Coordinates of C-alpha atoms in Angstrom, one line a residue:
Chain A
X1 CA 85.0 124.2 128.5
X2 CA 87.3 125.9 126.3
X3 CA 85.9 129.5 125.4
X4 CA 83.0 128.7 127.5
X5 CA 83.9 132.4 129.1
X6 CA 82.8 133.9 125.9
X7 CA 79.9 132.5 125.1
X8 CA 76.4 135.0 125.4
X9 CA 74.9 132.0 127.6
X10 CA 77.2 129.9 129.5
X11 CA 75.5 127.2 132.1
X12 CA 76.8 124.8 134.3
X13 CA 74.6 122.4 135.9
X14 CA 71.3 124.6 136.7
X15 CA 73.9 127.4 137.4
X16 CA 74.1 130.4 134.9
X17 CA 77.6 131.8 134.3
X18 CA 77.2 134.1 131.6
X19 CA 74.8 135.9 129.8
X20 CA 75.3 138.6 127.7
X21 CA 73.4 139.9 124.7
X22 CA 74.9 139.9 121.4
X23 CA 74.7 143.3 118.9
X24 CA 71.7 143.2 116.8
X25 CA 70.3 140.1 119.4
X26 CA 68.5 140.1 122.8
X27 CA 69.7 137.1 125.3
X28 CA 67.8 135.9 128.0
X29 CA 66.9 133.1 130.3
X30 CA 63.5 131.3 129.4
X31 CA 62.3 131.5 132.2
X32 CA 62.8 136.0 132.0
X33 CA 61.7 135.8 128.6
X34 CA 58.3 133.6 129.9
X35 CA 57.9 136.3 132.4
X36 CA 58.6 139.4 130.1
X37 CA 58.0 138.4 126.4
X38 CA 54.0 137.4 125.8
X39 CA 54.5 136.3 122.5
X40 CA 57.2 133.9 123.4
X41 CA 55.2 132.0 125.5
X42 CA 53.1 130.0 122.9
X43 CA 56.5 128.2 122.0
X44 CA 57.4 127.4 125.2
X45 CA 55.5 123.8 127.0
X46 CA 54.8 125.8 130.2
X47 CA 56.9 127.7 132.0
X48 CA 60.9 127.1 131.9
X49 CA 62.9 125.6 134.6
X50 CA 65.8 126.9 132.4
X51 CA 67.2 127.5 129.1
X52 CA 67.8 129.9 127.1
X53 CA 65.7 132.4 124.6
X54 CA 68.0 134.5 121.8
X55 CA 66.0 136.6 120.1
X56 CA 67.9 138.2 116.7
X57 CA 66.2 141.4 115.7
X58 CA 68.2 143.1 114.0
X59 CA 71.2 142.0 111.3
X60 CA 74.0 140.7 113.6
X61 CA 77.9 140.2 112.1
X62 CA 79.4 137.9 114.9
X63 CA 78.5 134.2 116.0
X64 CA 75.9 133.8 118.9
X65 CA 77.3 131.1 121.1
X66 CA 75.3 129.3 124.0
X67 CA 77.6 126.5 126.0
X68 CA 75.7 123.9 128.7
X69 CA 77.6 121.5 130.4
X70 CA 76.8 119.4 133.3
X71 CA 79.7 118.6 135.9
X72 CA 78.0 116.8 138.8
X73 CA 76.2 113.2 138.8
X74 CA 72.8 113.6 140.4
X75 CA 71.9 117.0 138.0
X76 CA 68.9 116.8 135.7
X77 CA 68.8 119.7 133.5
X78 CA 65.5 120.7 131.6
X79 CA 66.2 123.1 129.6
X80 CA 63.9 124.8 127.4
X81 CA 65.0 127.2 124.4
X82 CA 63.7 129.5 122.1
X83 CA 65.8 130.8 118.8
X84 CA 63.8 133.4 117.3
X85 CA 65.3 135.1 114.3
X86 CA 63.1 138.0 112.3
X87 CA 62.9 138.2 108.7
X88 CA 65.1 138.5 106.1
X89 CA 68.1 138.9 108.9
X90 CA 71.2 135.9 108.2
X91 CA 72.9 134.9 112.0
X92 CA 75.3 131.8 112.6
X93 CA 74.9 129.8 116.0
X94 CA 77.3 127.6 117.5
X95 CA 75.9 125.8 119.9
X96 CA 77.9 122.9 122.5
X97 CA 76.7 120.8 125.2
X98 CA 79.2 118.5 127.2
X99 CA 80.6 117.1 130.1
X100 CA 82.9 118.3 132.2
X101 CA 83.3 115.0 134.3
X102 CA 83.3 112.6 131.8
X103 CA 83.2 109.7 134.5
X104 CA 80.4 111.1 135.8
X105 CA 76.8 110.8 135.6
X106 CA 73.4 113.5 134.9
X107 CA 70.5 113.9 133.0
X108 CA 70.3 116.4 130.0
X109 CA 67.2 116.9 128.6
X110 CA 66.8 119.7 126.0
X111 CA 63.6 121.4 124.0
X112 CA 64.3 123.8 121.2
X113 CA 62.2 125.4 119.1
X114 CA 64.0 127.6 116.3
X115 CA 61.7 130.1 114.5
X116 CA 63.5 131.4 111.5
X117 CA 60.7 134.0 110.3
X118 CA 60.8 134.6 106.3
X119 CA 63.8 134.9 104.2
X120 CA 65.9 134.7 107.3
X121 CA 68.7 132.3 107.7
X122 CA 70.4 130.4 110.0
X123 CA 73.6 128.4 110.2
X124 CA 73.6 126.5 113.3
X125 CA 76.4 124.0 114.2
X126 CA 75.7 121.7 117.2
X127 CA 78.3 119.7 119.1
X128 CA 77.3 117.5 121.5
X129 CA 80.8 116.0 123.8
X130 CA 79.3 113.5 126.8
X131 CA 80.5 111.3 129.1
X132 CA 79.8 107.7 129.3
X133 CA 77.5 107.7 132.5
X134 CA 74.7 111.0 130.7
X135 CA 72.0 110.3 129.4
X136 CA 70.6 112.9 126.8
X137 CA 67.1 113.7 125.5
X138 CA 67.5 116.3 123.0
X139 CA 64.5 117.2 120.9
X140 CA 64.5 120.1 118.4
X141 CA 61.9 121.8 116.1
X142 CA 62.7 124.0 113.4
X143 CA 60.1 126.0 112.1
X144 CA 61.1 127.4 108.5
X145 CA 59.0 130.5 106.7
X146 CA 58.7 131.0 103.5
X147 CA 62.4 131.4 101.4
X148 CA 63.8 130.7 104.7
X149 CA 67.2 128.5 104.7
X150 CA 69.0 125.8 107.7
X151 CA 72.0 124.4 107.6
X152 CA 72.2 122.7 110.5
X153 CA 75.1 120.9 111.5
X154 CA 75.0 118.1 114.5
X155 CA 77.7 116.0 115.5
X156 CA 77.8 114.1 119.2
X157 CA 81.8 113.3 119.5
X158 CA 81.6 111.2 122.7
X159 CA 78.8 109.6 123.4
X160 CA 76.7 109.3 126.7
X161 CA 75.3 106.1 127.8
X162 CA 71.8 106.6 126.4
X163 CA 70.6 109.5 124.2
X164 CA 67.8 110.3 122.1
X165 CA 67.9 112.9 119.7
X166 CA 64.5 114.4 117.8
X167 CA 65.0 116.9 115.0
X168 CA 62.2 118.2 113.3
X169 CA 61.9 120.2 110.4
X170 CA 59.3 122.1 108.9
X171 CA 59.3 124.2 105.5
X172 CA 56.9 126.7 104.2
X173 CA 57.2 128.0 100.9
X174 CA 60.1 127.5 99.3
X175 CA 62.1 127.3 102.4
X176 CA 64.8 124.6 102.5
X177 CA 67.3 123.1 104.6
X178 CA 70.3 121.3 104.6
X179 CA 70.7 118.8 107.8
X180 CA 74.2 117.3 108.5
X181 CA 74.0 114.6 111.5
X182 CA 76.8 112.7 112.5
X183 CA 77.3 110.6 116.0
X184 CA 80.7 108.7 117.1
X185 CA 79.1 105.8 119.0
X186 CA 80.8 103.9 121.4
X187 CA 79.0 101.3 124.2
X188 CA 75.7 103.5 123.9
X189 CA 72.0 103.1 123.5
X190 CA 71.2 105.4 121.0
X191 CA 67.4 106.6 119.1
X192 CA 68.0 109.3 116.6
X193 CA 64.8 110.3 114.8
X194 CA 65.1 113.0 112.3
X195 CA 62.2 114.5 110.0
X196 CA 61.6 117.1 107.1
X197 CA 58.2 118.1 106.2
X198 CA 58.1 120.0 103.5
X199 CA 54.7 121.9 103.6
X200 CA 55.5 124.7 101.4
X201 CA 55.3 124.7 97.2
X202 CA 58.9 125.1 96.3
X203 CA 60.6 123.8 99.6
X204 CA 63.4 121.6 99.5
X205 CA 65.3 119.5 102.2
X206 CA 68.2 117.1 102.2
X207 CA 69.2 115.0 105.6
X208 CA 72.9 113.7 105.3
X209 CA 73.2 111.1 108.6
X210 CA 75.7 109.3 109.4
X211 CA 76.9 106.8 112.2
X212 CA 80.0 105.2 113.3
X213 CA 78.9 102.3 115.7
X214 CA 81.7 101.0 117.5
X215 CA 82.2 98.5 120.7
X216 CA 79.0 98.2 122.2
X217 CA 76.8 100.5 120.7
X218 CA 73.1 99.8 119.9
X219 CA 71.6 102.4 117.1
X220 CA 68.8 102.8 115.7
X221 CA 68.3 105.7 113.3
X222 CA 64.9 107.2 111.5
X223 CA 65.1 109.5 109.2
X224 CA 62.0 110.6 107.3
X225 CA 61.5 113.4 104.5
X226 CA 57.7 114.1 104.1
X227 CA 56.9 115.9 100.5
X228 CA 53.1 117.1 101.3
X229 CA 53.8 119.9 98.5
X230 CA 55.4 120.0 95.2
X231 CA 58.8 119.9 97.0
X232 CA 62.2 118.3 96.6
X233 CA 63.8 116.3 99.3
X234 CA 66.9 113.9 99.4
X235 CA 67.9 111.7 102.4
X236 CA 71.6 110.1 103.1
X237 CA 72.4 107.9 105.6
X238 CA 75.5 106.5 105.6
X239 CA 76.8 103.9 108.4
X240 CA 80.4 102.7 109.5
X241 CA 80.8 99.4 111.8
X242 CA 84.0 99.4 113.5
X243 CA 85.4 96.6 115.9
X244 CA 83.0 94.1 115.3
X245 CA 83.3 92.2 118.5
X246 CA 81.5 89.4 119.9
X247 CA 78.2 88.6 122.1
X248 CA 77.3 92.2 123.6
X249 CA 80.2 93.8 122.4
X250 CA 79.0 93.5 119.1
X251 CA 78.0 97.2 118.0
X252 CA 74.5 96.9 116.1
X253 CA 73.1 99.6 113.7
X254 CA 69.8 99.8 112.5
X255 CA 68.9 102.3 110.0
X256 CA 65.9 103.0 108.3
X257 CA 65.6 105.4 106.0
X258 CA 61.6 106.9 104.8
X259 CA 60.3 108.3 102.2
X260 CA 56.7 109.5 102.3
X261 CA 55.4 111.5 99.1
X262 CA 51.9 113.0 99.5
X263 CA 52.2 115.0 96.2
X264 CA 52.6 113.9 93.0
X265 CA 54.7 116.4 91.4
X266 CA 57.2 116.4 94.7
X267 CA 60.5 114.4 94.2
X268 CA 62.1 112.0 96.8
X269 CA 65.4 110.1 96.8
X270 CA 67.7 108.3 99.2
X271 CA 70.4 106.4 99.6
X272 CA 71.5 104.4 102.3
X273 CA 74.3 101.9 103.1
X274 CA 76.5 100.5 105.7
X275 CA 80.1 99.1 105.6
X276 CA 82.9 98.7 107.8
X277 CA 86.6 99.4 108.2
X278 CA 88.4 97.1 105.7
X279 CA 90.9 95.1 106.6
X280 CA 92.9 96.1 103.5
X281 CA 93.1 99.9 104.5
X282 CA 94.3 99.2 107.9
X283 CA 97.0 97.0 106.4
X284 CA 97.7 99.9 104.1
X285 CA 97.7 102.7 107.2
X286 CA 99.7 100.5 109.4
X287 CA 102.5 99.9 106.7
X288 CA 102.7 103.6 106.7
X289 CA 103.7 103.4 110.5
X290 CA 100.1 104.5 112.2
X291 CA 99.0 101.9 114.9
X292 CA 95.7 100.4 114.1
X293 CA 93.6 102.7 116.9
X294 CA 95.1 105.7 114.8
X295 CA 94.2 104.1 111.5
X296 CA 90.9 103.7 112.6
X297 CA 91.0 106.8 114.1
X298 CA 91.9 108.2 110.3
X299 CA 89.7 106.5 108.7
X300 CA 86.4 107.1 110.2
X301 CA 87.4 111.1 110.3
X302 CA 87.4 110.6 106.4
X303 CA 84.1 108.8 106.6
X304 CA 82.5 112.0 108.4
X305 CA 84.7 114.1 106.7
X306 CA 83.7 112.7 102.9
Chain B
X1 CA 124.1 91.6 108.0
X2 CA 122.9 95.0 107.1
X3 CA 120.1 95.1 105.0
X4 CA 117.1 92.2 104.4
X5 CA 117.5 88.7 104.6
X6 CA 114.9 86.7 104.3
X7 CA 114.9 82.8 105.4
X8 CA 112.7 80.1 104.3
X9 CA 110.1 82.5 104.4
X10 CA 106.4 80.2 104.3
X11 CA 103.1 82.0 104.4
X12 CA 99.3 81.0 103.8
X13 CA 96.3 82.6 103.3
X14 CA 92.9 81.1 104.4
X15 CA 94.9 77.4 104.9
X16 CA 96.2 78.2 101.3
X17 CA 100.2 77.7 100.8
X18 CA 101.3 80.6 98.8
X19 CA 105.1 81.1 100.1
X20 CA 106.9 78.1 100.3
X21 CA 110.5 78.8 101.6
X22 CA 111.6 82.5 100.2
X23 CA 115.4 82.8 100.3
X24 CA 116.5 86.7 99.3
X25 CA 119.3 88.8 100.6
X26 CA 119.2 93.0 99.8
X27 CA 122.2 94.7 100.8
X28 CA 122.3 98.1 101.9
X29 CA 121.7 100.7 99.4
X30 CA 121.5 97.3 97.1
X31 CA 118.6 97.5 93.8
X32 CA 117.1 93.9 93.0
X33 CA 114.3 93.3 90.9
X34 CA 112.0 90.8 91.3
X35 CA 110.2 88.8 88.1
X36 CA 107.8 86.2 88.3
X37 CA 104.6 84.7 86.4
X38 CA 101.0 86.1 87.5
X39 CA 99.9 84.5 91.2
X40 CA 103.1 83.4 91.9
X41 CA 103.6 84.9 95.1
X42 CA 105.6 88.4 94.6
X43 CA 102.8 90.7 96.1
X44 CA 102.2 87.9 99.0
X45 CA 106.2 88.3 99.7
X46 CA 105.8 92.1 99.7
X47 CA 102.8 92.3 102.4
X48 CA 104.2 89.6 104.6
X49 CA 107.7 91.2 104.5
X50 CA 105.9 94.3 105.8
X51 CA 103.5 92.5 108.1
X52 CA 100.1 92.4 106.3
X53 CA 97.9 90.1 108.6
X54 CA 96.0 89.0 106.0
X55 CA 98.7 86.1 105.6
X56 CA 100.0 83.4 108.3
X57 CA 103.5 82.9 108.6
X58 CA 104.1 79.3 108.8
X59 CA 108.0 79.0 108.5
X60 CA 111.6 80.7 108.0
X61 CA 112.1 84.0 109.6
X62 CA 112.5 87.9 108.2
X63 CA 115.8 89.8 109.6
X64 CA 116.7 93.3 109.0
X65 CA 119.7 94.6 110.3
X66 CA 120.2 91.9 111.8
X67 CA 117.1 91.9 113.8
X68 CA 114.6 89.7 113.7
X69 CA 111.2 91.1 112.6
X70 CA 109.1 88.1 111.9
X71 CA 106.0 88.5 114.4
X72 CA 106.4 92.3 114.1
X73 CA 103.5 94.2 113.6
X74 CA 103.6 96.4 110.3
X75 CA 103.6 99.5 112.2
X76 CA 107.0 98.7 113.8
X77 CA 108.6 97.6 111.1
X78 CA 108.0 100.8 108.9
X79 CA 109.1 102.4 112.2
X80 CA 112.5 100.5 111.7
X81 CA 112.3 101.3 107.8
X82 CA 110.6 99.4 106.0
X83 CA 107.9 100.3 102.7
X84 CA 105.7 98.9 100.3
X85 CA 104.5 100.7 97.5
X86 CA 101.1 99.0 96.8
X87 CA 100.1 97.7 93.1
X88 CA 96.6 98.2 94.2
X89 CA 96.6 101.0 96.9
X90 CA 93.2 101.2 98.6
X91 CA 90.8 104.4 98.4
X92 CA 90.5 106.2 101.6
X93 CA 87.0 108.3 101.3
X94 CA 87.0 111.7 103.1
X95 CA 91.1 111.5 103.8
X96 CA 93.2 113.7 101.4
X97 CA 96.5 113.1 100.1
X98 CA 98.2 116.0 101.8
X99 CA 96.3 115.2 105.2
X100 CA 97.7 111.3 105.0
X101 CA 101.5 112.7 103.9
X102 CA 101.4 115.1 107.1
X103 CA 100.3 112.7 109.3
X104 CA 102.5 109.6 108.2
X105 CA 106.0 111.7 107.6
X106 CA 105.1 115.3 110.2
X107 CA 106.3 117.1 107.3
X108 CA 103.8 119.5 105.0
X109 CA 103.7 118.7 101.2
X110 CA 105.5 121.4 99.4
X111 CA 104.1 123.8 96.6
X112 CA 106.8 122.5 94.4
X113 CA 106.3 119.0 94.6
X114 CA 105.0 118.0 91.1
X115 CA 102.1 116.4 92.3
X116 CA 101.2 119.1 94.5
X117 CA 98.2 118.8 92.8
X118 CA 96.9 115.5 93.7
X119 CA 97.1 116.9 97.2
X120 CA 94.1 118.2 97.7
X121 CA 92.4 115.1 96.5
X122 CA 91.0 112.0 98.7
X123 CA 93.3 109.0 99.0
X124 CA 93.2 106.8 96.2
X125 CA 89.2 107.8 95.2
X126 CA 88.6 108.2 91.4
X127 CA 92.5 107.9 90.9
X128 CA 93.5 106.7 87.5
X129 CA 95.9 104.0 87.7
X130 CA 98.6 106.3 87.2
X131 CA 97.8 108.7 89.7
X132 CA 97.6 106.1 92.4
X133 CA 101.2 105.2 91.2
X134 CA 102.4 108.7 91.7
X135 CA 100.6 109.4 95.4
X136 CA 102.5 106.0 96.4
X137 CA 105.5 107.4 95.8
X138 CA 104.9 110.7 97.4
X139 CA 104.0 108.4 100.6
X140 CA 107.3 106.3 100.1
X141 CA 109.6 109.0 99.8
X142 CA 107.9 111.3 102.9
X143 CA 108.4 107.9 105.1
X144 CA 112.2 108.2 104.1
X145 CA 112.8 104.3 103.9
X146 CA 115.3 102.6 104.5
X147 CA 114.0 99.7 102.5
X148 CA 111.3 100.3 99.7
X149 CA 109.5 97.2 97.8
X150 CA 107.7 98.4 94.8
X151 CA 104.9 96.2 93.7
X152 CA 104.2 97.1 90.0
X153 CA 105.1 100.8 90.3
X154 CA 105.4 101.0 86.4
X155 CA 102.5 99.3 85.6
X156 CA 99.6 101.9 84.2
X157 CA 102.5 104.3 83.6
X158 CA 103.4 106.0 80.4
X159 CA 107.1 106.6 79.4
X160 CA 106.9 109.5 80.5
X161 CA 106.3 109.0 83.5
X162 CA 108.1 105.8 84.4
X163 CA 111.1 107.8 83.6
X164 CA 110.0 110.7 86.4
X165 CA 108.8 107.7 88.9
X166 CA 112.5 105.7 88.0
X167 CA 114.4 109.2 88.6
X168 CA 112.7 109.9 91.8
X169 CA 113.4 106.5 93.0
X170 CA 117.1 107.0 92.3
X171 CA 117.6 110.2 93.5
X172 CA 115.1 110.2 96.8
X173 CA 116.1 106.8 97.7
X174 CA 118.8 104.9 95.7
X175 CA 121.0 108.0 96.3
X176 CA 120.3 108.2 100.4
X177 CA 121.3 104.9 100.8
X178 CA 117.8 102.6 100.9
X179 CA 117.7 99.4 99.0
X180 CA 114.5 98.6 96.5
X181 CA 113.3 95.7 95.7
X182 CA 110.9 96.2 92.3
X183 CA 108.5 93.9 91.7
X184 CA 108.2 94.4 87.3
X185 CA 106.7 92.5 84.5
X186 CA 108.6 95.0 82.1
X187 CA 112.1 95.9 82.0
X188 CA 111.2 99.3 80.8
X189 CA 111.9 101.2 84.0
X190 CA 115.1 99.0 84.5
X191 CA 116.5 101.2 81.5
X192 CA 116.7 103.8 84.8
X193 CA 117.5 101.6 87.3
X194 CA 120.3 98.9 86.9
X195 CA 119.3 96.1 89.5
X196 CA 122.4 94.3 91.1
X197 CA 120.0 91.2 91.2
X198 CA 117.4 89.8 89.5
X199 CA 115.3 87.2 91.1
X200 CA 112.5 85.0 89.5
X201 CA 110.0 83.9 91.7
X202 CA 108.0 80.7 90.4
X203 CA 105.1 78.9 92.5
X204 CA 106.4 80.3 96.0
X205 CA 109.9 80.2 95.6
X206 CA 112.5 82.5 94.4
X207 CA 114.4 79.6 91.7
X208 CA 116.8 82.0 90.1
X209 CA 119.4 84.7 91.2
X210 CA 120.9 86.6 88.3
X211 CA 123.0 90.0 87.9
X212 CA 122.1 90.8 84.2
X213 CA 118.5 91.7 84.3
X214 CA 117.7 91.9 80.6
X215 CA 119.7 88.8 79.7
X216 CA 116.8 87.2 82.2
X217 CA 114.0 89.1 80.7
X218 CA 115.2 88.3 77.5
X219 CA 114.8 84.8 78.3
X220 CA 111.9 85.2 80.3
X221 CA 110.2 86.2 77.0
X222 CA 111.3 83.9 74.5
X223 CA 111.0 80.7 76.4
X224 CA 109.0 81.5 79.6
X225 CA 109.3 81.1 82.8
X226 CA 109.3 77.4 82.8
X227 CA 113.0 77.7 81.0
X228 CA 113.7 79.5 84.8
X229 CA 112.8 76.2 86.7
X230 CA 115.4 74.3 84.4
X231 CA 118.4 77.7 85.0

C-alpha cells in the first residue's frame, strides 16, 4: 500500500508493521492499551485480538494515519479500535483499509469507538479499497461532547463481495457533525446503516450518502437522524444506477431514508433520490472521443464529486 | 473525396422515420449552412453523422475521407475528426468545465481564454443559454476538428456575442482548414461567415442546394419553406 511505510500503525493480516507514536498523540496496540490503560477498557467489548488505540493528548499539527490491509485468503481480522481525542485539541485522521490481493479472499471485521471529548475536533477521512472475494463488517461509534465537531468522510472504492458498514453518531450539546458516505458498488451484497442521535440542546447533524450500484450489486441503505433535543439535522441520500442489466445482473438499490423527531422544537429534513446515467450524456461524452466505460467513468466521479 | 459525403442517409427513432435519404457533400475547409423548418430533421442529421445511438440507421452510408464511417461508434469518429456542437448540451453534475476540456483535448485551459471563467463551473448546470453556447465552443475548438457541425450555436446569443462565437469559428477552425456545417434559423451570424452552400432541409430530406445564402433566407422568409419544395 502506497505510503503504508509511513503510517503510525501499519498492519497486514494479524501482522503489525509499524507503530509509531505521533507528537502530541500516544499509539498503541489494543490489546497494550487493554493491558496498560484502565480507563480504556470500558470502550473496549473485552479484550482485543487487535487493533489499534490512538490516544491525542496534546495539540498535534500533522495527520495521524493507521493502514490495515489483508493479503491472504483464509485471514479473519478482528480488530478493535479506540480514537480518543481530549478536549478542546483539533487532529485530522486518515484512515485506509484494503486489499492487497484483490483476487483473493478474508474476513475484515472492524469495531471503533471514537471519543472526541469537549470542543475537540476531528476530521477523519476513511477509504475503504477491497477485493471482490472480502467480506467486511465495519461498525463505528462516534461519541461527540459538548461543542465537539466530525467531519467524517467514508468512501469504499472497490467493493468486496459482502460488507456491512454501521456508523453511529451521537451528539451532546451543541456538538455537530457532518457525515459524507459514498460506496462504488459493483456485483456486492451490501447493508450500510448510518445514524445521528442528537442528544444534546444545540447539536446539529447532516448525513450526505451516496451510492453508485452497478452490475450486480444488491444495496440496501438506512440512514436515520434522531432529534431527541432541540437539534437540527438534515439527511441526503443520493443514488446512481449504472448498467442496468438483466435477471441477476441487474444492480438493485434500496434506500430508505428516516426521520425520527422526539422534540418539538428540533428540525429535520431530507432528501432522497435515485437516477441513472442518461443516455443523452454518454452520447454527449462519447462525441467528445471518451469510450463509454470512460464516460461512465466521468460521470459517476461528478456524481460523488457534486 | 476529402471531406463529408453523405449518401441516402435514412434514420429512425423508436420505428419513427425521421431521415429519409440525406444527400450533402462538405469539402475540405468548405462552410455550408444548413436551413430547415422546426422537426425537420437537422439535429437528427447532426447526431447520426456523429453516431448518436439514440437513432437507427436504416439506409445510405456516411464517408469521410473517403472512409466509410456508417456503423462507427461516436467515439471513433471524433477520433477521426469529427464534432457536434450541441443546441441543447446536457448538464454534467459534479464535472467542471476545465476538468472535461483536460480530459477530452490533454491540454490545460489557459488564463487567457475569455471564458476562463466558466472554467471552474460544472458542465452545463445552471448555464444560461448563452453560456452553454460558449463552453461548446471551448470543447470544439480544444478537440481541434477536422469537421465541426453547429447545431443552433447563435441561438440565445446576443450580437455581441455571435460576433465573438462567428470570429472564433473562423479563426480556430475555418482558418486551420476544418469544414462547418451550421445549422441556423437566422442569418445573423452568416454576416461573419460566408457559407459556400446553403442547404434546406424539408421533412427528411435536404430539397435545395444554393450558394447565396441570404438570397435563400430572403425567400425562406417571405414565402416559407414550402416555396423550397417548388425551387
Amino acid at each position: 500500500m502506497k505510503g503504508a511505510k509511513s503510517a503510525n500503525y501499519w498492519q497486514i493480516d494479524h501482522e503489525l508493521k509499524n507503530l509509531c507514536p505521533s507528537k502530541g498523540a500516544e499509539v498503541l496496540k489494543s490489546a497494550d492499551a487493554w493491558e496498560n490503560i484502565p480507563w480504556a477498557r470500558e470502550y473496549f467489548k473485552g479484550k482485543p485480538k487487535e487493533g489499534y488505540f490512538i490516544w491525542v493528548k496534546e495539540q498535534t499539527d500533522s495527520p495521524i494515519f493507521s493502514c490495515v490491509s489483508i493479503s491472504s485468503d483464509k485471514i479473519k481480522q478482528e480488530m478493535q479500535n479506540l480514537l480518543v481525542v481530549e478536549k478542546g485539541l483539533q487532529v485530522k485522521l486518515q484512515g485506509t483499509c484494503s486489499s492487497l490481493q484483490p483476487s483473493k479472499g478474508g474476513i475484515h471485521k472492524a469495531q471503533g469507538k471514537i471519543i472526541l471529548k469537549d470542543k475537540a475536533f476531528l476530521q477523519y477521512d476513511h477509504v475503504h479499497s477491497w477485493g471482490s472475494k472480502n467480506v467486511v463488517w465495519p461498525e463505528y461509534d462516534f461519541i461527540l461532547g459538548k461543542e465537539a465537531k466530525l467531519e467524517y468522510s467514508y468512501k469504499m472504492i472497490s467493493s468486496p463481495k459482502d460488507i456491512k458498514v454501521i456508523t453511529k453518531v451521537e451528539l451532546a450539546e451543541k456538538a455537530s457533525c457532518i457525515l459524507k458516505l459514498a460506496a462504488d458498488c459493483r456485483l456486492i451484497r451490501a447493508e450500510m446503516e448510518d445514524s445521528v442521535f442528537l442528544k444534546g440542546k444545540g447539536s446539529s447533524g447532516q448525513i450526505n450518502l451516496k451510492i453508485v450500484a452497478r452490475e450486480g450489486s444488491k444495496i440496501l441503505a438506512r440512514s436515520i437522524i434522531s432529534a431527541q433535543a432541540e437539534s437540527v439535522g438534515h439527511l441526503d441520500c443520493q443514488g446512481l444506477l449504472v448498467d442496468p442489466g438483466k435477471g441477476k445482473d441487474q444492480p438493485v438499490l434500496k434506500m430508505a431514508p428516516q426521520l425520527d423527531c422526539r422534540n418539538s422544537k428540533a428540525q429535520l429534513t431530507h432528501e432522497a433520490a435515485i437516477g441513472r446515467i442518461s443516455s443523452e450524456q454518454l452520447d454527449y461524452l462519447r462525441m467528445r472521443g471518451l469510450s463509454e466505460k470512460e464516460a461512465i467513468d466521468l460521470v459517476i466521479n461528478g456524481f460523488f464529486a457534486a | 473525396m476529402s471531406g463529408l459525403e453523405i449518401k441516402k442517409l435514412k434514420a429512425e427513432s423508436n420505428g419513427k422515420e425521421i431521415l429519409k435519404g440525406v444527400e450533402l457533400r462538405i469539402k475540405k475547409g468548405e462552410v455550408q449552412a444548413l436551413l430547415g423548418p422546426n422537426a425537420s430533421g437537422k439535429s437528427t442529421l447532426a447526431k447520426v453523422l456523429l453516431g448518436s445511438e439514440k437513432y437507427k440507421v436504416t439506409g445510405g452510408e456516411i464517408l469521410f475521407d473517403g472512409k466509410k464511417i456508417t456503423r462507427l461508434s461516436p467515439e471513433k469518429r471524433s477520433k477521426l475528426g469529427l464534432a457536434l456542437a450541441w443546441q441543447n448540451p446536457p448538464a454534467i453534475k459534479g464535472v467542471r468545465v476545465s476538468r472535461l476540456i483536460d480530459r477530452i483535448s490533454k491540454k490545460k485551459m489557459k488564463k487567457e481564454n475569455p471564458f476562463f471563467n466558466l472554467a471552474e463551473r460544472e458542465v452545463n448546470v445552471d448555464f444560461s443559454g448563452g453560456e452553454k453556447k460558449m463552453v461548446e465552443m471551448l470543447q470544439i475548438v480544444s478537440l481541434n476538428p477536422k469537421l465541426v457541425v453547429f447545431d443552433e450555436i447563435d441561438s440565445g446569443l446576443d450580437i455581441k456575442r455571435i460576433g465573438i462565437v462567428a470570429r472564433m469559428i473562423k479563426k480556430e477552425l475555418v482558418e486551420k482548414g476544418a469544414s462547418v456545417l451550421l445549422i441556423t434559423h437566422s442569418g445573423e451570424i452568416m454576416k461573419f461567415l460566408k457559407p459556400k452552400v446553403t442547404n434546406v432541409m424539408v421533412d427528411g430530406r435536404i430539397i435545395c442546394s444554393q450558394g447565396n445564402f441570404n438570397k435563400v433566407l430572403r425567400t425562406i422568409k417571405r414565402y416559407g419553406y414550402e416555396r423550397c419544395k417548388k425551387c
